[in-house]
Amino acid sequence: MGRMLTTWPSERATGLLGELVTHLDQQLPHARALRRELHRHPDLSGAERPTADRLRHALPNLRATRVADTGFLVRVGPPGPAVAIRAELDALPLVERTGVEWTSTTDAMHACGHDVHLAALWALLQAARHVEDLPVGLVGLFQPREETQPSGAEDVVGSQLLTEHEVRAVVGGHVQPRVPSGVVSTGAGAVNAAADQFDIVVRGQPGHGAYPHVALDPVPILAAIVTGLQELVSRTIDPVHPAVITVGRIQAGTAHNIIAETGSLHGVIRTMHESDRTHLHAAIRRFAEHTAAARGATADVHIIVGDPVLNNDRRLVQFVDPLLAHLGLPVAHEPFRSCGADDFSHYSRIAPILMMFVGTGGPSTGARHRVGLHHPTFLPAEESIRHLALALAAGYVGGVQLAR
């Protein structure tokens, strides 16, 4: 950890943290009720205004400033430097299958735990309002469109509101079923991947299925491209660098006996190193175009650049880990890192960032069959609200050290 932490956490830091936790625990019954209300009425990305309205009404006497169309932020504490805490407003287009009394009333679902994140941030803001002498401001950021593009976080950054609030650190937390319940994973450096998308359209010559020799079938060309894309990772990327290419959708044809004129495939690229990201963008384009050309067809490749790598700031990790331990939250010995992506990474353009993964899993979290994020039966236990709120409180107190 280094000499910086020989006297850390200080009595002042642990005192502030203890005061926040005392008030936070008083808010938990209300936070649990709020979580159920939000879970029952989820809103999809870009249509989160009803969710935002529920939260604003639950935060009386705090002036809300709209951001990124359907999002908003509030501030507690003194003017000047601040620490921002982010939670996500949006849900997923999934039909819920949890069977709980407070199940979703729509065809959307909080299957990524955002309802827990929102309730935890609400509890922390309410607790902070009862602390008489917050050392720096606490900005509660209720962000839209985490699950889709265009990115809500990118729009928040572009609004300049966090700069106007003198935000010196941005902290987030995410429930994670692949981490044991109550354990928190931080870890300096890359913890989530860059996420980009690609669309490839192959154009051949249409014809009758009985006479393929007088047509140019795009389907086997698409199949060759799909197979070859996997080799781009296994044979052109350093084996110790995480990278994934996944084809999620293939489309071609209208009938059993018609050779289509065009076909398309659509997928994602996940990388942890910027050099690999740049390489795969060029390699996918080159491979698809050449594979089609070798068979007399053409391929049009479109790369959609998405979220960058999420890199946790080393200083924030060093400040926050001892605070988590002080609260009795075990810190994962091996940090959880994945090729999942989060637009939280965009906030690193304006300040150091820290994403914490708060465990909701059981002892066999590595099992392949375990229910994970984006599953129609995913439902974190109510105790996860407190675990996440405690982690966010530690994140705020740790961020204070950078904000001063």
JSON list of N, CA and C in Angstrom, two decimals, residues 31-85:
[
{"chain": "A", "resi": 31, "resn": "ALA", "atom": "N", "xyz": [-35.29, 2.92, 2.54]},
{"chain": "A", "resi": 31, "resn": "ALA", "atom": "CA", "xyz": [-34.56, 2.55, 1.32]},
{"chain": "A", "resi": 31, "resn": "ALA", "atom": "C", "xyz": [-35.09, 1.24, 0.76]},
{"chain": "A", "resi": 32, "resn": "ARG", "atom": "N", "xyz": [-35.40, 0.29, 1.64]},
{"chain": "A", "resi": 32, "resn": "ARG", "atom": "CA", "xyz": [-35.94, -0.99, 1.15]},
{"chain": "A", "resi": 32, "resn": "ARG", "atom": "C", "xyz": [-37.29, -0.79, 0.49]},
{"chain": "A", "resi": 33, "resn": "ALA", "atom": "N", "xyz": [-38.13, 0.06, 1.08]},
{"chain": "A", "resi": 33, "resn": "ALA", "atom": "CA", "xyz": [-39.44, 0.33, 0.48]},
{"chain": "A", "resi": 33, "resn": "ALA", "atom": "C", "xyz": [-39.29, 1.04, -0.86]},
{"chain": "A", "resi": 34, "resn": "LEU", "atom": "N", "xyz": [-38.34, 1.97, -0.94]},
{"chain": "A", "resi": 34, "resn": "LEU", "atom": "CA", "xyz": [-38.09, 2.68, -2.19]},
{"chain": "A", "resi": 34, "resn": "LEU", "atom": "C", "xyz": [-37.59, 1.71, -3.26]},
{"chain": "A", "resi": 35, "resn": "ARG", "atom": "N", "xyz": [-36.69, 0.81, -2.89]},
{"chain": "A", "resi": 35, "resn": "ARG", "atom": "CA", "xyz": [-36.18, -0.17, -3.86]},
{"chain": "A", "resi": 35, "resn": "ARG", "atom": "C", "xyz": [-37.33, -0.97, -4.45]},
{"chain": "A", "resi": 36, "resn": "ARG", "atom": "N", "xyz": [-38.27, -1.41, -3.62]},
{"chain": "A", "resi": 36, "resn": "ARG", "atom": "CA", "xyz": [-39.39, -2.21, -4.12]},
{"chain": "A", "resi": 36, "resn": "ARG", "atom": "C", "xyz": [-40.27, -1.39, -5.05]},
{"chain": "A", "resi": 37, "resn": "GLU", "atom": "N", "xyz": [-40.48, -0.14, -4.72]},
{"chain": "A", "resi": 37, "resn": "GLU", "atom": "CA", "xyz": [-41.29, 0.72, -5.60]},
{"chain": "A", "resi": 37, "resn": "GLU", "atom": "C", "xyz": [-40.61, 0.90, -6.95]},
{"chain": "A", "resi": 38, "resn": "LEU", "atom": "N", "xyz": [-39.32, 1.16, -6.94]},
{"chain": "A", "resi": 38, "resn": "LEU", "atom": "CA", "xyz": [-38.58, 1.32, -8.19]},
{"chain": "A", "resi": 38, "resn": "LEU", "atom": "C", "xyz": [-38.57, 0.02, -8.98]},
{"chain": "A", "resi": 39, "resn": "HIS", "atom": "N", "xyz": [-38.43, -1.10, -8.29]},
{"chain": "A", "resi": 39, "resn": "HIS", "atom": "CA", "xyz": [-38.40, -2.39, -8.96]},
{"chain": "A", "resi": 39, "resn": "HIS", "atom": "C", "xyz": [-39.75, -2.70, -9.62]},
{"chain": "A", "resi": 40, "resn": "ARG", "atom": "N", "xyz": [-40.80, -2.30, -8.96]},
{"chain": "A", "resi": 40, "resn": "ARG", "atom": "CA", "xyz": [-42.14, -2.57, -9.48]},
{"chain": "A", "resi": 40, "resn": "ARG", "atom": "C", "xyz": [-42.45, -1.74, -10.72]},
{"chain": "A", "resi": 41, "resn": "HIS", "atom": "N", "xyz": [-41.81, -0.57, -10.85]},
{"chain": "A", "resi": 41, "resn": "HIS", "atom": "CA", "xyz": [-42.11, 0.35, -11.94]},
{"chain": "A", "resi": 41, "resn": "HIS", "atom": "C", "xyz": [-40.82, 0.72, -12.68]},
{"chain": "A", "resi": 42, "resn": "PRO", "atom": "N", "xyz": [-40.21, -0.22, -13.41]},
{"chain": "A", "resi": 42, "resn": "PRO", "atom": "CA", "xyz": [-38.95, 0.07, -14.11]},
{"chain": "A", "resi": 42, "resn": "PRO", "atom": "C", "xyz": [-39.19, 0.86, -15.40]},
{"chain": "A", "resi": 43, "resn": "ASP", "atom": "N", "xyz": [-38.19, 1.60, -15.81]},
{"chain": "A", "resi": 43, "resn": "ASP", "atom": "CA", "xyz": [-38.24, 2.37, -17.05]},
{"chain": "A", "resi": 43, "resn": "ASP", "atom": "C", "xyz": [-37.02, 2.03, -17.91]},
{"chain": "A", "resi": 44, "resn": "LEU", "atom": "N", "xyz": [-37.24, 1.92, -19.20]},
{"chain": "A", "resi": 44, "resn": "LEU", "atom": "CA", "xyz": [-36.16, 1.60, -20.12]},
{"chain": "A", "resi": 44, "resn": "LEU", "atom": "C", "xyz": [-35.27, 2.81, -20.37]},
{"chain": "A", "resi": 45, "resn": "SER", "atom": "N", "xyz": [-34.10, 2.55, -20.94]},
{"chain": "A", "resi": 45, "resn": "SER", "atom": "CA", "xyz": [-33.13, 3.60, -21.23]},
{"chain": "A", "resi": 45, "resn": "SER", "atom": "C", "xyz": [-33.75, 4.67, -22.12]},
{"chain": "A", "resi": 46, "resn": "GLY", "atom": "N", "xyz": [-33.57, 5.92, -21.72]},
{"chain": "A", "resi": 46, "resn": "GLY", "atom": "CA", "xyz": [-34.11, 7.04, -22.47]},
{"chain": "A", "resi": 46, "resn": "GLY", "atom": "C", "xyz": [-35.52, 7.42, -22.09]},
{"chain": "A", "resi": 47, "resn": "ALA", "atom": "N", "xyz": [-36.18, 6.58, -21.28]},
{"chain": "A", "resi": 47, "resn": "ALA", "atom": "CA", "xyz": [-37.55, 6.86, -20.86]},
{"chain": "A", "resi": 47, "resn": "ALA", "atom": "C", "xyz": [-37.65, 6.82, -19.34]},
{"chain": "A", "resi": 48, "resn": "GLU", "atom": "N", "xyz": [-36.60, 7.27, -18.65]},
{"chain": "A", "resi": 48, "resn": "GLU", "atom": "CA", "xyz": [-36.50, 7.10, -17.19]},
{"chain": "A", "resi": 48, "resn": "GLU", "atom": "C", "xyz": [-37.16, 8.22, -16.39]},
{"chain": "A", "resi": 49, "resn": "ARG", "atom": "N", "xyz": [-37.86, 9.14, -17.04]},
{"chain": "A", "resi": 49, "resn": "ARG", "atom": "CA", "xyz": [-38.38, 10.28, -16.29]},
{"chain": "A", "resi": 49, "resn": "ARG", "atom": "C", "xyz": [-39.28, 9.89, -15.12]},
{"chain": "A", "resi": 50, "resn": "PRO", "atom": "N", "xyz": [-40.20, 8.90, -15.26]},
{"chain": "A", "resi": 50, "resn": "PRO", "atom": "CA", "xyz": [-41.00, 8.51, -14.08]},
{"chain": "A", "resi": 50, "resn": "PRO", "atom": "C", "xyz": [-40.15, 8.03, -12.92]},
{"chain": "A", "resi": 51, "resn": "THR", "atom": "N", "xyz": [-39.09, 7.25, -13.20]},
{"chain": "A", "resi": 51, "resn": "THR", "atom": "CA", "xyz": [-38.19, 6.81, -12.13]},
{"chain": "A", "resi": 51, "resn": "THR", "atom": "C", "xyz": [-37.49, 8.02, -11.50]},
{"chain": "A", "resi": 52, "resn": "ALA", "atom": "N", "xyz": [-37.02, 8.94, -12.34]},
{"chain": "A", "resi": 52, "resn": "ALA", "atom": "CA", "xyz": [-36.37, 10.14, -11.82]},
{"chain": "A", "resi": 52, "resn": "ALA", "atom": "C", "xyz": [-37.33, 10.96, -10.96]},
{"chain": "A", "resi": 53, "resn": "ASP", "atom": "N", "xyz": [-38.59, 11.06, -11.39]},
{"chain": "A", "resi": 53, "resn": "ASP", "atom": "CA", "xyz": [-39.58, 11.81, -10.61]},
{"chain": "A", "resi": 53, "resn": "ASP", "atom": "C", "xyz": [-39.80, 11.18, -9.25]},
{"chain": "A", "resi": 54, "resn": "ARG", "atom": "N", "xyz": [-39.86, 9.85, -9.19]},
{"chain": "A", "resi": 54, "resn": "ARG", "atom": "CA", "xyz": [-40.04, 9.17, -7.90]},
{"chain": "A", "resi": 54, "resn": "ARG", "atom": "C", "xyz": [-38.88, 9.49, -6.96]},
{"chain": "A", "resi": 55, "resn": "LEU", "atom": "N", "xyz": [-37.69, 9.50, -7.50]},
{"chain": "A", "resi": 55, "resn": "LEU", "atom": "CA", "xyz": [-36.52, 9.77, -6.66]},
{"chain": "A", "resi": 55, "resn": "LEU", "atom": "C", "xyz": [-36.47, 11.23, -6.22]},
{"chain": "A", "resi": 56, "resn": "ARG", "atom": "N", "xyz": [-36.80, 12.14, -7.12]},
{"chain": "A", "resi": 56, "resn": "ARG", "atom": "CA", "xyz": [-36.80, 13.56, -6.73]},
{"chain": "A", "resi": 56, "resn": "ARG", "atom": "C", "xyz": [-37.81, 13.81, -5.63]},
{"chain": "A", "resi": 57, "resn": "HIS", "atom": "N", "xyz": [-38.99, 13.20, -5.75]},
{"chain": "A", "resi": 57, "resn": "HIS", "atom": "CA", "xyz": [-40.00, 13.38, -4.71]},
{"chain": "A", "resi": 57, "resn": "HIS", "atom": "C", "xyz": [-39.57, 12.76, -3.38]},
{"chain": "A", "resi": 58, "resn": "ALA", "atom": "N", "xyz": [-38.70, 11.76, -3.46]},
{"chain": "A", "resi": 58, "resn": "ALA", "atom": "CA", "xyz": [-38.19, 11.12, -2.24]},
{"chain": "A", "resi": 58, "resn": "ALA", "atom": "C", "xyz": [-37.01, 11.87, -1.64]},
{"chain": "A", "resi": 59, "resn": "LEU", "atom": "N", "xyz": [-36.58, 12.95, -2.29]},
{"chain": "A", "resi": 59, "resn": "LEU", "atom": "CA", "xyz": [-35.47, 13.78, -1.80]},
{"chain": "A", "resi": 59, "resn": "LEU", "atom": "C", "xyz": [-35.95, 15.21, -1.61]},
{"chain": "A", "resi": 60, "resn": "PRO", "atom": "N", "xyz": [-36.90, 15.44, -0.70]},
{"chain": "A", "resi": 60, "resn": "PRO", "atom": "CA", "xyz": [-37.43, 16.78, -0.52]},
{"chain": "A", "resi": 60, "resn": "PRO", "atom": "C", "xyz": [-36.36, 17.74, -0.02]},
{"chain": "A", "resi": 61, "resn": "ASN", "atom": "N", "xyz": [-36.51, 18.98, -0.40]},
{"chain": "A", "resi": 61, "resn": "ASN", "atom": "CA", "xyz": [-35.62, 20.07, 0.05]},
{"chain": "A", "resi": 61, "resn": "ASN", "atom": "C", "xyz": [-34.22, 19.99, -0.55]},
{"chain": "A", "resi": 62, "resn": "LEU", "atom": "N", "xyz": [-34.03, 19.13, -1.55]},
{"chain": "A", "resi": 62, "resn": "LEU", "atom": "CA", "xyz": [-32.76, 19.12, -2.29]},
{"chain": "A", "resi": 62, "resn": "LEU", "atom": "C", "xyz": [-33.05, 19.56, -3.72]},
{"chain": "A", "resi": 63, "resn": "ARG", "atom": "N", "xyz": [-32.39, 20.60, -4.16]},
{"chain": "A", "resi": 63, "resn": "ARG", "atom": "CA", "xyz": [-32.63, 21.13, -5.49]},
{"chain": "A", "resi": 63, "resn": "ARG", "atom": "C", "xyz": [-32.05, 20.18, -6.53]},
{"chain": "A", "resi": 64, "resn": "ALA", "atom": "N", "xyz": [-32.89, 19.74, -7.44]},
{"chain": "A", "resi": 64, "resn": "ALA", "atom": "CA", "xyz": [-32.48, 18.81, -8.49]},
{"chain": "A", "resi": 64, "resn": "ALA", "atom": "C", "xyz": [-32.18, 19.58, -9.77]},
{"chain": "A", "resi": 65, "resn": "THR", "atom": "N", "xyz": [-31.08, 19.22, -10.41]},
{"chain": "A", "resi": 65, "resn": "THR", "atom": "CA", "xyz": [-30.71, 19.80, -11.69]},
{"chain": "A", "resi": 65, "resn": "THR", "atom": "C", "xyz": [-30.75, 18.71, -12.75]},
{"chain": "A", "resi": 66, "resn": "ARG", "atom": "N", "xyz": [-31.55, 18.93, -13.78]},
{"chain": "A", "resi": 66, "resn": "ARG", "atom": "CA", "xyz": [-31.67, 17.92, -14.83]},
{"chain": "A", "resi": 66, "resn": "ARG", "atom": "C", "xyz": [-30.38, 17.82, -15.63]},
{"chain": "A", "resi": 67, "resn": "VAL", "atom": "N", "xyz": [-30.06, 16.58, -16.02]},
{"chain": "A", "resi": 67, "resn": "VAL", "atom": "CA", "xyz": [-28.87, 16.35, -16.83]},
{"chain": "A", "resi": 67, "resn": "VAL", "atom": "C", "xyz": [-29.12, 15.17, -17.76]},
{"chain": "A", "resi": 68, "resn": "ALA", "atom": "N", "xyz": [-28.55, 15.22, -18.95]},
{"chain": "A", "resi": 68, "resn": "ALA", "atom": "CA", "xyz": [-28.67, 14.14, -19.94]},
{"chain": "A", "resi": 68, "resn": "ALA", "atom": "C", "xyz": [-30.13, 13.79, -20.19]},
{"chain": "A", "resi": 69, "resn": "ASP", "atom": "N", "xyz": [-30.98, 14.80, -20.27]},
{"chain": "A", "resi": 69, "resn": "ASP", "atom": "CA", "xyz": [-32.41, 14.71, -20.59]},
{"chain": "A", "resi": 69, "resn": "ASP", "atom": "C", "xyz": [-33.23, 14.12, -19.46]},
{"chain": "A", "resi": 70, "resn": "THR", "atom": "N", "xyz": [-33.08, 12.83, -19.14]},
{"chain": "A", "resi": 70, "resn": "THR", "atom": "CA", "xyz": [-33.94, 12.21, -18.14]},
{"chain": "A", "resi": 70, "resn": "THR", "atom": "C", "xyz": [-33.25, 11.99, -16.80]},
{"chain": "A", "resi": 71, "resn": "GLY", "atom": "N", "xyz": [-31.99, 12.39, -16.67]},
{"chain": "A", "resi": 71, "resn": "GLY", "atom": "CA", "xyz": [-31.28, 12.23, -15.41]},
{"chain": "A", "resi": 71, "resn": "GLY", "atom": "C", "xyz": [-31.29, 13.51, -14.59]},
{"chain": "A", "resi": 72, "resn": "PHE", "atom": "N", "xyz": [-30.74, 13.43, -13.39]},
{"chain": "A", "resi": 72, "resn": "PHE", "atom": "CA", "xyz": [-30.64, 14.63, -12.55]},
{"chain": "A", "resi": 72, "resn": "PHE", "atom": "C", "xyz": [-29.54, 14.43, -11.52]},
{"chain": "A", "resi": 73, "resn": "LEU", "atom": "N", "xyz": [-29.13, 15.53, -10.92]},
{"chain": "A", "resi": 73, "resn": "LEU", "atom": "CA", "xyz": [-28.19, 15.46, -9.81]},
{"chain": "A", "resi": 73, "resn": "LEU", "atom": "C", "xyz": [-28.64, 16.38, -8.70]},
{"chain": "A", "resi": 74, "resn": "VAL", "atom": "N", "xyz": [-28.24, 16.04, -7.48]},
{"chain": "A", "resi": 74, "resn": "VAL", "atom": "CA", "xyz": [-28.49, 16.86, -6.29]},
{"chain": "A", "resi": 74, "resn": "VAL", "atom": "C", "xyz": [-27.18, 17.00, -5.54]},
{"chain": "A", "resi": 75, "resn": "ARG", "atom": "N", "xyz": [-27.12, 17.99, -4.66]},
{"chain": "A", "resi": 75, "resn": "ARG", "atom": "CA", "xyz": [-25.89, 18.21, -3.89]},
{"chain": "A", "resi": 75, "resn": "ARG", "atom": "C", "xyz": [-26.22, 18.42, -2.42]},
{"chain": "A", "resi": 76, "resn": "VAL", "atom": "N", "xyz": [-25.39, 17.80, -1.57]},
{"chain": "A", "resi": 76, "resn": "VAL", "atom": "CA", "xyz": [-25.45, 17.97, -0.13]},
{"chain": "A", "resi": 76, "resn": "VAL", "atom": "C", "xyz": [-24.09, 18.47, 0.33]},
{"chain": "A", "resi": 77, "resn": "GLY", "atom": "N", "xyz": [-24.07, 19.38, 1.31]},
{"chain": "A", "resi": 77, "resn": "GLY", "atom": "CA", "xyz": [-22.80, 19.83, 1.86]},
{"chain": "A", "resi": 77, "resn": "GLY", "atom": "C", "xyz": [-22.38, 21.19, 1.35]},
{"chain": "A", "resi": 78, "resn": "PRO", "atom": "N", "xyz": [-21.14, 21.58, 1.68]},
{"chain": "A", "resi": 78, "resn": "PRO", "atom": "CA", "xyz": [-20.67, 22.93, 1.41]},
{"chain": "A", "resi": 78, "resn": "PRO", "atom": "C", "xyz": [-20.36, 23.15, -0.06]},
{"chain": "A", "resi": 79, "resn": "PRO", "atom": "N", "xyz": [-20.28, 24.42, -0.47]},
{"chain": "A", "resi": 79, "resn": "PRO", "atom": "CA", "xyz": [-19.82, 24.72, -1.83]},
{"chain": "A", "resi": 79, "resn": "PRO", "atom": "C", "xyz": [-18.33, 24.40, -1.95]},
{"chain": "A", "resi": 80, "resn": "GLY", "atom": "N", "xyz": [-17.84, 24.43, -3.19]},
{"chain": "A", "resi": 80, "resn": "GLY", "atom": "CA", "xyz": [-16.44, 24.12, -3.42]},
{"chain": "A", "resi": 80, "resn": "GLY", "atom": "C", "xyz": [-16.27, 22.70, -3.93]},
{"chain": "A", "resi": 81, "resn": "PRO", "atom": "N", "xyz": [-15.11, 22.10, -3.68]},
{"chain": "A", "resi": 81, "resn": "PRO", "atom": "CA", "xyz": [-14.84, 20.74, -4.18]},
{"chain": "A", "resi": 81, "resn": "PRO", "atom": "C", "xyz": [-15.87, 19.73, -3.71]},
{"chain": "A", "resi": 82, "resn": "ALA", "atom": "N", "xyz": [-16.06, 18.69, -4.51]},
{"chain": "A", "resi": 82, "resn": "ALA", "atom": "CA", "xyz": [-17.08, 17.69, -4.20]},
{"chain": "A", "resi": 82, "resn": "ALA", "atom": "C", "xyz": [-16.65, 16.31, -4.68]},
{"chain": "A", "resi": 83, "resn": "VAL", "atom": "N", "xyz": [-17.32, 15.29, -4.13]},
{"chain": "A", "resi": 83, "resn": "VAL", "atom": "CA", "xyz": [-17.21, 13.92, -4.59]},
{"chain": "A", "resi": 83, "resn": "VAL", "atom": "C", "xyz": [-18.57, 13.53, -5.15]},
{"chain": "A", "resi": 84, "resn": "ALA", "atom": "N", "xyz": [-18.60, 12.97, -6.36]},
{"chain": "A", "resi": 84, "resn": "ALA", "atom": "CA", "xyz": [-19.85, 12.54, -6.97]},
{"chain": "A", "resi": 84, "resn": "ALA", "atom": "C", "xyz": [-20.01, 11.04, -6.80]},
{"chain": "A", "resi": 85, "resn": "ILE", "atom": "N", "xyz": [-21.25, 10.63, -6.50]},
{"chain": "A", "resi": 85, "resn": "ILE", "atom": "CA", "xyz": [-21.60, 9.21, -6.42]},
{"chain": "A", "resi": 85, "resn": "ILE", "atom": "C", "xyz": [-22.66, 8.95, -7.47]}
]
